């Protein structure tokens, strides 16, 4: 919280900034900036008009059953988040394509056994979720020479990217994805979407990358499909429980790479400009940037 406080004060020294739970006169507060707030906390603010997420995700807000009905929910749409996510995802893709994790396992055994690597021109990467982050990631991978397809809830037009739409086109999308990247928002429709039914429809040897939310993945199904050889492995940056428990089977699995939810982290210094602009827009009764549809969940 301190970096956000410092960034807001640096950008606007005169801002009337109050910090939970030590804030007072809560009936005066109309705009809240939050991340993983205590559930039910917003009931204490009778005149709240906007709840702004500190990041691109809003599931941590929407899971609260006691949200004020009149409050608009917003998310950060900082371009730096898209760049950072693309860089990280490209790194995971190239790690798989060039077999770097394979050689790390060889290194631990003092083995010198080269093997052929995959060629980008022979690989189709499927990106689940073609929003701000997903479309940028897909475009950057395409620039590197990969054939890239996307899957979205509604029709999207992205140059050089084949976008499949809706449940009726999901099987066709999965059928060509040698690498499947999950960048979906977490909603009631997408929870547990990375499951055995999904994995079964992927080509044999497909690789999974999850940089969205841990609740997208059915963990046992992933392990089972890797162990039988249908999936070649996975790189996971998000988990159902974070930090990942010390006794979790992912830690010891040789074909699962783990990173501690660091793919793309909001930088308060760059994000506060949008937060403050939305604060001004709210006071001027203007449309807010990054407003979330409560029916869609994103």
PDB file of C-alpha atoms in Angstrom:
ATOM      1  CA  UNK A   1       0.000   0.000   0.000  1.00  0.00           C
ATOM      2  CA  UNK A   2       2.850   2.414   0.795  1.00  0.00           C
ATOM      3  CA  UNK A   3       4.077   2.629  -2.855  1.00  0.00           C
ATOM      4  CA  UNK A   4       0.537   3.598  -3.917  1.00  0.00           C
ATOM      5  CA  UNK A   5       0.256   6.221  -1.206  1.00  0.00           C
ATOM      6  CA  UNK A   6       3.629   7.691  -2.171  1.00  0.00           C
ATOM      7  CA  UNK A   7       2.793   7.679  -5.889  1.00  0.00           C
ATOM      8  CA  UNK A   8      -0.582   9.357  -5.349  1.00  0.00           C
ATOM      9  CA  UNK A   9       0.902  12.021  -3.082  1.00  0.00           C
ATOM     10  CA  UNK A  10       3.742  12.652  -5.522  1.00  0.00           C
ATOM     11  CA  UNK A  11       1.319  13.084  -8.417  1.00  0.00           C
ATOM     12  CA  UNK A  12      -1.234  15.154  -6.482  1.00  0.00           C
ATOM     13  CA  UNK A  13       0.004  16.489  -3.117  1.00  0.00           C
ATOM     14  CA  UNK A  14      -3.352  18.095  -2.282  1.00  0.00           C
ATOM     15  CA  UNK A  15      -5.334  14.845  -2.653  1.00  0.00           C
ATOM     16  CA  UNK A  16      -7.587  14.044   0.298  1.00  0.00           C
ATOM     17  CA  UNK A  17      -6.235  10.541   0.872  1.00  0.00           C
ATOM     18  CA  UNK A  18      -7.563   8.320   3.675  1.00  0.00           C
ATOM     19  CA  UNK A  19      -6.190   4.861   4.439  1.00  0.00           C
ATOM     20  CA  UNK A  20      -8.269   1.921   5.665  1.00  0.00           C
ATOM     21  CA  UNK A  21      -8.837   0.982   8.469  1.00  0.00           C
ATOM     22  CA  UNK A  22      -7.722   4.261  10.052  1.00  0.00           C
ATOM     23  CA  UNK A  23      -9.939   6.476   7.879  1.00  0.00           C
ATOM     24  CA  UNK A  24     -12.694   8.593   9.399  1.00  0.00           C
ATOM     25  CA  UNK A  25     -15.931  10.228   8.229  1.00  0.00           C
ATOM     26  CA  UNK A  26     -16.553   7.362   5.811  1.00  0.00           C
ATOM     27  CA  UNK A  27     -19.791   8.879   4.581  1.00  0.00           C
ATOM     28  CA  UNK A  28     -17.645  11.467   2.756  1.00  0.00           C
ATOM     29  CA  UNK A  29     -15.726   8.880   0.704  1.00  0.00           C
ATOM     30  CA  UNK A  30     -16.900   8.323  -2.864  1.00  0.00           C
ATOM     31  CA  UNK A  31     -13.845   6.682  -4.482  1.00  0.00           C
ATOM     32  CA  UNK A  32     -11.945   3.620  -3.188  1.00  0.00           C
ATOM     33  CA  UNK A  33      -8.705   2.063  -4.453  1.00  0.00           C
ATOM     34  CA  UNK A  34      -8.483  -1.595  -3.466  1.00  0.00           C
ATOM     35  CA  UNK A  35      -6.701  -4.939  -3.779  1.00  0.00           C
ATOM     36  CA  UNK A  36      -7.834  -8.023  -1.862  1.00  0.00           C
ATOM     37  CA  UNK A  37      -9.913  -5.970   0.540  1.00  0.00           C
ATOM     38  CA  UNK A  38     -11.595  -7.600   3.568  1.00  0.00           C
ATOM     39  CA  UNK A  39     -14.934  -8.936   2.337  1.00  0.00           C
ATOM     40  CA  UNK A  40     -17.793  -6.728   3.457  1.00  0.00           C
ATOM     41  CA  UNK A  41     -15.582  -3.720   4.104  1.00  0.00           C
ATOM     42  CA  UNK A  42     -17.357  -1.525   1.559  1.00  0.00           C
ATOM     43  CA  UNK A  43     -20.617  -1.716   3.528  1.00  0.00           C
ATOM     44  CA  UNK A  44     -19.026   0.883   5.801  1.00  0.00           C
ATOM     45  CA  UNK A  45     -19.020   3.496   2.992  1.00  0.00           C
ATOM     46  CA  UNK A  46     -22.634   4.520   2.286  1.00  0.00           C
ATOM     47  CA  UNK A  47     -21.823   6.972  -0.519  1.00  0.00           C
ATOM     48  CA  UNK A  48     -19.212   4.989  -2.445  1.00  0.00           C
ATOM     49  CA  UNK A  49     -19.502   5.579  -6.203  1.00  0.00           C
ATOM     50  CA  UNK A  50     -16.392   3.874  -7.568  1.00  0.00           C
ATOM     51  CA  UNK A  51     -14.170   0.954  -6.514  1.00  0.00           C
ATOM     52  CA  UNK A  52     -10.927   0.950  -8.497  1.00  0.00           C
ATOM     53  CA  UNK A  53      -8.806  -2.182  -8.709  1.00  0.00           C
ATOM     54  CA  UNK A  54      -5.057  -1.699  -8.323  1.00  0.00           C
ATOM     55  CA  UNK A  55      -4.508  -4.112 -11.207  1.00  0.00           C
ATOM     56  CA  UNK A  56      -6.002  -5.487 -14.407  1.00  0.00           C
ATOM     57  CA  UNK A  57      -7.991  -8.127 -12.522  1.00  0.00           C
ATOM     58  CA  UNK A  58     -11.229  -7.442 -10.647  1.00  0.00           C
ATOM     59  CA  UNK A  59     -12.203 -10.911  -9.419  1.00  0.00           C
ATOM     60  CA  UNK A  60     -10.855 -10.005  -5.976  1.00  0.00           C
ATOM     61  CA  UNK A  61     -13.505  -7.259  -5.843  1.00  0.00           C
ATOM     62  CA  UNK A  62     -16.378  -9.072  -7.532  1.00  0.00           C
ATOM     63  CA  UNK A  63     -16.197 -12.032  -5.134  1.00  0.00           C
ATOM     64  CA  UNK A  64     -17.465  -9.734  -2.364  1.00  0.00           C
ATOM     65  CA  UNK A  65     -21.214 -10.400  -1.989  1.00  0.00           C
ATOM     66  CA  UNK A  66     -21.764  -7.034  -0.286  1.00  0.00           C
ATOM     67  CA  UNK A  67     -20.632  -4.589  -2.951  1.00  0.00           C
ATOM     68  CA  UNK A  68     -22.554  -1.297  -3.099  1.00  0.00           C
ATOM     69  CA  UNK A  69     -25.036  -1.540  -5.962  1.00  0.00           C
ATOM     70  CA  UNK A  70     -24.352   2.014  -7.109  1.00  0.00           C
ATOM     71  CA  UNK A  71     -20.551   1.681  -7.253  1.00  0.00           C
ATOM     72  CA  UNK A  72     -18.787   1.416 -10.611  1.00  0.00           C
ATOM     73  CA  UNK A  73     -15.924  -1.111 -10.670  1.00  0.00           C
ATOM     74  CA  UNK A  74     -12.835  -0.194 -12.699  1.00  0.00           C
ATOM     75  CA  UNK A  75      -9.583  -1.936 -13.581  1.00  0.00           C
ATOM     76  CA  UNK A  76      -6.158  -0.649 -14.583  1.00  0.00           C
ATOM     77  CA  UNK A  77      -5.487  -0.604 -18.337  1.00  0.00           C
ATOM     78  CA  UNK A  78      -1.852   0.526 -18.112  1.00  0.00           C
ATOM     79  CA  UNK A  79       0.068  -0.238 -21.334  1.00  0.00           C
ATOM     80  CA  UNK A  80       3.074  -1.228 -19.227  1.00  0.00           C
ATOM     81  CA  UNK A  81       1.093  -4.216 -17.939  1.00  0.00           C
ATOM     82  CA  UNK A  82       0.556  -5.478 -21.486  1.00  0.00           C
ATOM     83  CA  UNK A  83       4.238  -5.036 -22.361  1.00  0.00           C
ATOM     84  CA  UNK A  84       5.406  -6.829 -19.230  1.00  0.00           C
ATOM     85  CA  UNK A  85       2.941  -9.679 -19.756  1.00  0.00           C
ATOM     86  CA  UNK A  86       4.054 -10.100 -23.375  1.00  0.00           C
ATOM     87  CA  UNK A  87       7.743 -10.165 -22.435  1.00  0.00           C
ATOM     88  CA  UNK A  88       7.160 -12.741 -19.722  1.00  0.00           C
ATOM     89  CA  UNK A  89       4.941 -14.936 -21.870  1.00  0.00           C
ATOM     90  CA  UNK A  90       7.406 -14.840 -24.761  1.00  0.00           C
ATOM     91  CA  UNK A  91      10.114 -15.962 -22.330  1.00  0.00           C
ATOM     92  CA  UNK A  92       7.990 -18.946 -21.234  1.00  0.00           C
ATOM     93  CA  UNK A  93       7.235 -19.867 -24.846  1.00  0.00           C
ATOM     94  CA  UNK A  94      10.893 -19.714 -25.876  1.00  0.00           C
ATOM     95  CA  UNK A  95      11.930 -21.678 -22.785  1.00  0.00           C
ATOM     96  CA  UNK A  96       9.651 -24.463 -23.976  1.00  0.00           C
ATOM     97  CA  UNK A  97      10.460 -24.218 -27.681  1.00  0.00           C
ATOM     98  CA  UNK A  98      14.235 -24.310 -27.145  1.00  0.00           C
ATOM     99  CA  UNK A  99      14.059 -26.929 -24.384  1.00  0.00           C
ATOM    100  CA  UNK A 100      15.770 -24.890 -21.683  1.00  0.00           C
ATOM    101  CA  UNK A 101      13.951 -26.648 -18.847  1.00  0.00           C
ATOM    102  CA  UNK A 102      14.953 -29.990 -20.393  1.00  0.00           C
ATOM    103  CA  UNK A 103      18.593 -28.958 -20.338  1.00  0.00           C
ATOM    104  CA  UNK A 104      18.283 -27.727 -16.757  1.00  0.00           C
ATOM    105  CA  UNK A 105      17.153 -31.199 -15.752  1.00  0.00           C
ATOM    106  CA  UNK A 106      20.064 -32.654 -17.718  1.00  0.00           C
ATOM    107  CA  UNK A 107      22.448 -30.274 -15.981  1.00  0.00           C
ATOM    108  CA  UNK A 108      21.444 -31.561 -12.559  1.00  0.00           C
ATOM    109  CA  UNK A 109      22.333 -35.092 -13.729  1.00  0.00           C
ATOM    110  CA  UNK A 110      25.615 -33.981 -15.415  1.00  0.00           C
ATOM    111  CA  UNK A 111      24.276 -35.207 -18.770  1.00  0.00           C
ATOM    112  CA  UNK A 112      25.314 -33.869 -22.185  1.00  0.00           C
ATOM    113  CA  UNK A 113      22.583 -34.954 -24.597  1.00  0.00           C
ATOM    114  CA  UNK A 114      21.511 -32.428 -27.253  1.00  0.00           C
ATOM    115  CA  UNK A 115      18.088 -32.898 -28.802  1.00  0.00           C
ATOM    116  CA  UNK A 116      16.332 -31.254 -31.747  1.00  0.00           C
ATOM    117  CA  UNK A 117      14.432 -28.102 -30.848  1.00  0.00           C
ATOM    118  CA  UNK A 118      11.052 -26.976 -32.080  1.00  0.00           C
ATOM    119  CA  UNK A 119      10.703 -24.464 -34.908  1.00  0.00           C
ATOM    120  CA  UNK A 120       8.429 -21.458 -34.505  1.00  0.00           C
ATOM    121  CA  UNK A 121       7.039 -21.919 -38.015  1.00  0.00           C
ATOM    122  CA  UNK A 122       5.746 -25.367 -37.047  1.00  0.00           C
ATOM    123  CA  UNK A 123       3.952 -24.248 -33.888  1.00  0.00           C
ATOM    124  CA  UNK A 124       0.505 -22.770 -33.391  1.00  0.00           C
ATOM    125  CA  UNK A 125       0.004 -20.853 -30.165  1.00  0.00           C
ATOM    126  CA  UNK A 126      -3.530 -20.493 -28.872  1.00  0.00           C
ATOM    127  CA  UNK A 127      -4.295 -17.529 -26.613  1.00  0.00           C
ATOM    128  CA  UNK A 128      -7.421 -17.908 -24.498  1.00  0.00           C
ATOM    129  CA  UNK A 129      -8.686 -14.410 -23.780  1.00  0.00           C
ATOM    130  CA  UNK A 130      -8.140 -11.710 -26.388  1.00  0.00           C
ATOM    131  CA  UNK A 131      -8.598  -8.594 -24.298  1.00  0.00           C
ATOM    132  CA  UNK A 132      -6.041  -5.821 -23.804  1.00  0.00           C
ATOM    133  CA  UNK A 133      -3.366  -8.188 -22.492  1.00  0.00           C
ATOM    134  CA  UNK A 134      -4.209 -11.177 -24.665  1.00  0.00           C
ATOM    135  CA  UNK A 135      -4.324  -9.307 -27.954  1.00  0.00           C
ATOM    136  CA  UNK A 136      -0.957  -7.661 -27.250  1.00  0.00           C
ATOM    137  CA  UNK A 137       0.615 -10.989 -26.280  1.00  0.00           C
ATOM    138  CA  UNK A 138      -0.781 -12.638 -29.423  1.00  0.00           C
ATOM    139  CA  UNK A 139       0.554  -9.871 -31.648  1.00  0.00           C
ATOM    140  CA  UNK A 140       4.052 -10.020 -30.143  1.00  0.00           C
ATOM    141  CA  UNK A 141       4.224 -13.795 -30.569  1.00  0.00           C
ATOM    142  CA  UNK A 142       3.102 -13.455 -34.176  1.00  0.00           C
ATOM    143  CA  UNK A 143       5.888 -10.945 -34.815  1.00  0.00           C
ATOM    144  CA  UNK A 144       8.354 -13.623 -33.670  1.00  0.00           C
ATOM    145  CA  UNK A 145       7.123 -15.938 -36.418  1.00  0.00           C
ATOM    146  CA  UNK A 146       4.609 -18.091 -34.572  1.00  0.00           C
ATOM    147  CA  UNK A 147       1.200 -18.824 -36.019  1.00  0.00           C
ATOM    148  CA  UNK A 148      -1.161 -17.477 -33.366  1.00  0.00           C
ATOM    149  CA  UNK A 149      -4.866 -17.987 -32.832  1.00  0.00           C
ATOM    150  CA  UNK A 150      -7.128 -16.546 -30.183  1.00  0.00           C
ATOM    151  CA  UNK A 151     -10.337 -17.469 -28.444  1.00  0.00           C
ATOM    152  CA  UNK A 152     -12.778 -14.825 -27.258  1.00  0.00           C
ATOM    153  CA  UNK A 153     -16.318 -14.411 -26.037  1.00  0.00           C
ATOM    154  CA  UNK A 154     -17.143 -11.967 -28.817  1.00  0.00           C
ATOM    155  CA  UNK A 155     -15.787 -11.277 -32.304  1.00  0.00           C
ATOM    156  CA  UNK A 156     -12.387  -9.577 -32.401  1.00  0.00           C
ATOM    157  CA  UNK A 157     -10.445  -8.330 -35.412  1.00  0.00           C
ATOM    158  CA  UNK A 158      -6.660  -8.590 -34.955  1.00  0.00           C
ATOM    159  CA  UNK A 159      -4.274  -8.496 -37.904  1.00  0.00           C
ATOM    160  CA  UNK A 160      -2.646 -11.894 -38.639  1.00  0.00           C
ATOM    161  CA  UNK A 161      -4.489 -13.555 -35.728  1.00  0.00           C
ATOM    162  CA  UNK A 162      -7.300 -16.057 -36.288  1.00  0.00           C
ATOM    163  CA  UNK A 163      -9.852 -15.417 -33.557  1.00  0.00           C
ATOM    164  CA  UNK A 164     -12.332 -18.162 -32.660  1.00  0.00           C
ATOM    165  CA  UNK A 165     -15.517 -17.023 -30.970  1.00  0.00           C
ATOM    166  CA  UNK A 166     -17.702 -18.594 -28.327  1.00  0.00           C
ATOM    167  CA  UNK A 167     -18.292 -22.095 -27.059  1.00  0.00           C
ATOM    168  CA  UNK A 168     -19.251 -23.367 -30.512  1.00  0.00           C
ATOM    169  CA  UNK A 169     -15.726 -22.656 -31.843  1.00  0.00           C
ATOM    170  CA  UNK A 170     -13.745 -23.722 -28.760  1.00  0.00           C
ATOM    171  CA  UNK A 171     -13.017 -27.264 -29.974  1.00  0.00           C
ATOM    172  CA  UNK A 172     -11.660 -26.012 -33.303  1.00  0.00           C
ATOM    173  CA  UNK A 173      -9.456 -23.513 -31.457  1.00  0.00           C
ATOM    174  CA  UNK A 174      -8.078 -26.141 -29.085  1.00  0.00           C
ATOM    175  CA  UNK A 175      -7.464 -28.652 -31.858  1.00  0.00           C
ATOM    176  CA  UNK A 176      -4.613 -26.636 -33.367  1.00  0.00           C
ATOM    177  CA  UNK A 177      -2.958 -25.219 -30.203  1.00  0.00           C
ATOM    178  CA  UNK A 178       0.500 -26.731 -29.648  1.00  0.00           C
ATOM    179  CA  UNK A 179       0.982 -24.181 -26.871  1.00  0.00           C
ATOM    180  CA  UNK A 180      -2.089 -23.011 -24.955  1.00  0.00           C
ATOM    181  CA  UNK A 181      -1.832 -19.711 -23.062  1.00  0.00           C
ATOM    182  CA  UNK A 182      -4.560 -18.755 -20.607  1.00  0.00           C
ATOM    183  CA  UNK A 183      -5.162 -15.019 -20.255  1.00  0.00           C
ATOM    184  CA  UNK A 184      -8.874 -15.191 -19.513  1.00  0.00           C
ATOM    185  CA  UNK A 185     -10.619 -13.116 -16.862  1.00  0.00           C
ATOM    186  CA  UNK A 186     -11.891 -15.228 -13.989  1.00  0.00           C
ATOM    187  CA  UNK A 187     -15.669 -15.511 -14.248  1.00  0.00           C
ATOM    188  CA  UNK A 188     -18.278 -18.159 -13.514  1.00  0.00           C
ATOM    189  CA  UNK A 189     -17.933 -19.255 -17.158  1.00  0.00           C
ATOM    190  CA  UNK A 190     -14.136 -19.581 -17.111  1.00  0.00           C
ATOM    191  CA  UNK A 191     -13.429 -21.057 -13.669  1.00  0.00           C
ATOM    192  CA  UNK A 192     -11.903 -24.562 -14.038  1.00  0.00           C
ATOM    193  CA  UNK A 193     -11.741 -24.165 -17.826  1.00  0.00           C
ATOM    194  CA  UNK A 194      -8.281 -25.767 -17.951  1.00  0.00           C
ATOM    195  CA  UNK A 195      -9.577 -29.262 -17.241  1.00  0.00           C
ATOM    196  CA  UNK A 196      -9.403 -32.774 -18.641  1.00  0.00           C
ATOM    197  CA  UNK A 197     -12.070 -32.050 -21.265  1.00  0.00           C
ATOM    198  CA  UNK A 198     -10.015 -29.117 -22.535  1.00  0.00           C
ATOM    199  CA  UNK A 199      -6.696 -30.991 -22.393  1.00  0.00           C
ATOM    200  CA  UNK A 200      -8.143 -33.967 -24.272  1.00  0.00           C
ATOM    201  CA  UNK A 201      -8.944 -31.741 -27.252  1.00  0.00           C
ATOM    202  CA  UNK A 202      -5.394 -30.363 -27.557  1.00  0.00           C
ATOM    203  CA  UNK A 203      -2.852 -31.976 -29.899  1.00  0.00           C
ATOM    204  CA  UNK A 204      -0.650 -34.610 -28.291  1.00  0.00           C
ATOM    205  CA  UNK A 205       2.434 -32.981 -26.766  1.00  0.00           C
ATOM    206  CA  UNK A 206       0.740 -29.627 -26.197  1.00  0.00           C
ATOM    207  CA  UNK A 207       2.176 -27.313 -23.542  1.00  0.00           C
ATOM    208  CA  UNK A 208       0.139 -25.239 -21.063  1.00  0.00           C
ATOM    209  CA  UNK A 209       0.939 -21.706 -19.883  1.00  0.00           C
ATOM    210  CA  UNK A 210      -1.302 -20.150 -17.231  1.00  0.00           C
ATOM    211  CA  UNK A 211      -0.661 -16.486 -16.419  1.00  0.00           C
ATOM    212  CA  UNK A 212      -4.285 -15.594 -15.633  1.00  0.00           C
ATOM    213  CA  UNK A 213      -5.714 -16.995 -12.374  1.00  0.00           C
ATOM    214  CA  UNK A 214      -5.061 -20.189 -10.461  1.00  0.00           C
ATOM    215  CA  UNK A 215      -8.777 -20.984 -10.335  1.00  0.00           C
ATOM    216  CA  UNK A 216      -8.780 -21.501 -14.103  1.00  0.00           C
ATOM    217  CA  UNK A 217      -6.825 -24.730 -13.668  1.00  0.00           C
ATOM    218  CA  UNK A 218      -7.984 -28.089 -12.358  1.00  0.00           C
ATOM    219  CA  UNK A 219      -4.643 -29.066 -10.891  1.00  0.00           C
ATOM    220  CA  UNK A 220      -5.108 -32.845 -10.706  1.00  0.00           C
ATOM    221  CA  UNK A 221      -6.219 -32.956 -14.341  1.00  0.00           C
ATOM    222  CA  UNK A 222      -3.023 -31.188 -15.423  1.00  0.00           C
ATOM    223  CA  UNK A 223      -0.798 -33.631 -13.546  1.00  0.00           C
ATOM    224  CA  UNK A 224      -2.702 -36.628 -14.922  1.00  0.00           C
ATOM    225  CA  UNK A 225      -2.458 -35.490 -18.547  1.00  0.00           C
ATOM    226  CA  UNK A 226       1.260 -34.735 -18.229  1.00  0.00           C
ATOM    227  CA  UNK A 227       1.943 -38.070 -16.563  1.00  0.00           C
ATOM    228  CA  UNK A 228       0.224 -40.048 -19.339  1.00  0.00           C
ATOM    229  CA  UNK A 229       2.177 -38.105 -21.965  1.00  0.00           C
ATOM    230  CA  UNK A 230      -0.668 -36.254 -23.656  1.00  0.00           C
ATOM    231  CA  UNK A 231       0.690 -32.907 -22.424  1.00  0.00           C
ATOM    232  CA  UNK A 232       4.441 -32.205 -22.561  1.00  0.00           C
ATOM    233  CA  UNK A 233       4.396 -29.916 -19.513  1.00  0.00           C
ATOM    234  CA  UNK A 234       3.302 -26.556 -18.165  1.00  0.00           C
ATOM    235  CA  UNK A 235       4.547 -23.201 -16.961  1.00  0.00           C
ATOM    236  CA  UNK A 236       2.393 -21.795 -14.167  1.00  0.00           C
ATOM    237  CA  UNK A 237       2.591 -18.312 -12.667  1.00  0.00           C
ATOM    238  CA  UNK A 238      -0.716 -18.382 -10.758  1.00  0.00           C
ATOM    239  CA  UNK A 239      -2.207 -20.839  -8.293  1.00  0.00           C
ATOM    240  CA  UNK A 240      -5.370 -21.537  -6.326  1.00  0.00           C
ATOM    241  CA  UNK A 241      -3.481 -20.951  -3.101  1.00  0.00           C
ATOM    242  CA  UNK A 242      -0.648 -18.413  -3.006  1.00  0.00           C
ATOM    243  CA  UNK A 243       2.051 -18.802  -1.864  1.00  0.00           C
ATOM    244  CA  UNK A 244       1.983 -22.344  -3.209  1.00  0.00           C
ATOM    245  CA  UNK A 245       1.987 -24.725  -0.199  1.00  0.00           C
ATOM    246  CA  UNK A 246       5.308 -26.440   0.468  1.00  0.00           C
ATOM    247  CA  UNK A 247       3.743 -29.899   0.137  1.00  0.00           C
ATOM    248  CA  UNK A 248       2.069 -29.196  -3.205  1.00  0.00           C
ATOM    249  CA  UNK A 249       2.896 -31.789  -5.916  1.00  0.00           C
ATOM    250  CA  UNK A 250       3.700 -29.071  -8.462  1.00  0.00           C
ATOM    251  CA  UNK A 251       6.982 -28.320  -6.667  1.00  0.00           C
ATOM    252  CA  UNK A 252       8.466 -31.730  -7.377  1.00  0.00           C
ATOM    253  CA  UNK A 253       6.983 -32.378 -10.810  1.00  0.00           C
ATOM    254  CA  UNK A 254       9.799 -32.402 -13.398  1.00  0.00           C
ATOM    255  CA  UNK A 255       7.630 -31.046 -16.216  1.00  0.00           C
ATOM    256  CA  UNK A 256       5.934 -28.178 -14.382  1.00  0.00           C
ATOM    257  CA  UNK A 257       7.721 -24.829 -14.140  1.00  0.00           C
ATOM    258  CA  UNK A 258       6.689 -22.528 -11.274  1.00  0.00           C
ATOM    259  CA  UNK A 259       7.004 -18.760 -10.880  1.00  0.00           C
ATOM    260  CA  UNK A 260       5.483 -16.788  -7.961  1.00  0.00           C
ATOM    261  CA  UNK A 261       2.800 -14.679  -9.708  1.00  0.00           C
ATOM    262  CA  UNK A 262       5.249 -12.190 -11.197  1.00  0.00           C
ATOM    263  CA  UNK A 263       4.281 -12.149 -14.895  1.00  0.00           C
ATOM    264  CA  UNK A 264       2.958  -8.583 -14.916  1.00  0.00           C
ATOM    265  CA  UNK A 265       2.780  -6.371 -11.839  1.00  0.00           C
ATOM    266  CA  UNK A 266       1.110  -2.982 -11.742  1.00  0.00           C
ATOM    267  CA  UNK A 267       3.580  -0.139 -11.248  1.00  0.00           C
ATOM    268  CA  UNK A 268       1.924   2.487  -9.032  1.00  0.00           C
ATOM    269  CA  UNK A 269       4.116   5.241 -10.486  1.00  0.00           C
ATOM    270  CA  UNK A 270       2.618   4.742 -13.951  1.00  0.00           C
ATOM    271  CA  UNK A 271      -0.873   3.553 -12.960  1.00  0.00           C
ATOM    272  CA  UNK A 272      -1.828   6.446 -10.674  1.00  0.00           C
ATOM    273  CA  UNK A 273      -2.381   8.746 -13.644  1.00  0.00           C
ATOM    274  CA  UNK A 274      -5.355   6.624 -14.732  1.00  0.00           C
ATOM    275  CA  UNK A 275      -6.607   6.354 -11.143  1.00  0.00           C
ATOM    276  CA  UNK A 276      -6.531  10.107 -10.701  1.00  0.00           C
ATOM    277  CA  UNK A 277      -8.115  10.720 -14.096  1.00  0.00           C
ATOM    278  CA  UNK A 278     -10.989   8.437 -13.136  1.00  0.00           C
ATOM    279  CA  UNK A 279     -11.294  10.243  -9.794  1.00  0.00           C
ATOM    280  CA  UNK A 280     -11.664  13.529 -11.681  1.00  0.00           C
ATOM    281  CA  UNK A 281     -14.073  11.984 -14.170  1.00  0.00           C
ATOM    282  CA  UNK A 282     -16.235  10.689 -11.332  1.00  0.00           C
ATOM    283  CA  UNK A 283     -16.450  14.125  -9.769  1.00  0.00           C
ATOM    284  CA  UNK A 284     -17.354  15.611 -13.169  1.00  0.00           C
ATOM    285  CA  UNK A 285     -19.958  12.913 -13.952  1.00  0.00           C
ATOM    286  CA  UNK A 286     -17.963  11.678 -16.954  1.00  0.00           C
ATOM    287  CA  UNK A 287     -17.544   8.051 -18.171  1.00  0.00           C
ATOM    288  CA  UNK A 288     -14.772   6.159 -16.372  1.00  0.00           C
ATOM    289  CA  UNK A 289     -11.795   4.435 -18.006  1.00  0.00           C
ATOM    290  CA  UNK A 290     -11.672   0.657 -17.604  1.00  0.00           C
ATOM    291  CA  UNK A 291     -15.210   0.304 -16.273  1.00  0.00           C
ATOM    292  CA  UNK A 292     -16.161  -3.336 -15.691  1.00  0.00           C
ATOM    293  CA  UNK A 293     -19.358  -5.029 -16.782  1.00  0.00           C
ATOM    294  CA  UNK A 294     -20.831  -6.772 -13.750  1.00  0.00           C
ATOM    295  CA  UNK A 295     -22.687  -9.243 -15.969  1.00  0.00           C
ATOM    296  CA  UNK A 296     -19.523 -10.241 -17.898  1.00  0.00           C
ATOM    297  CA  UNK A 297     -17.186 -10.033 -14.919  1.00  0.00           C
ATOM    298  CA  UNK A 298     -14.533  -8.016 -16.777  1.00  0.00           C
TER     299      UNK A 298
END
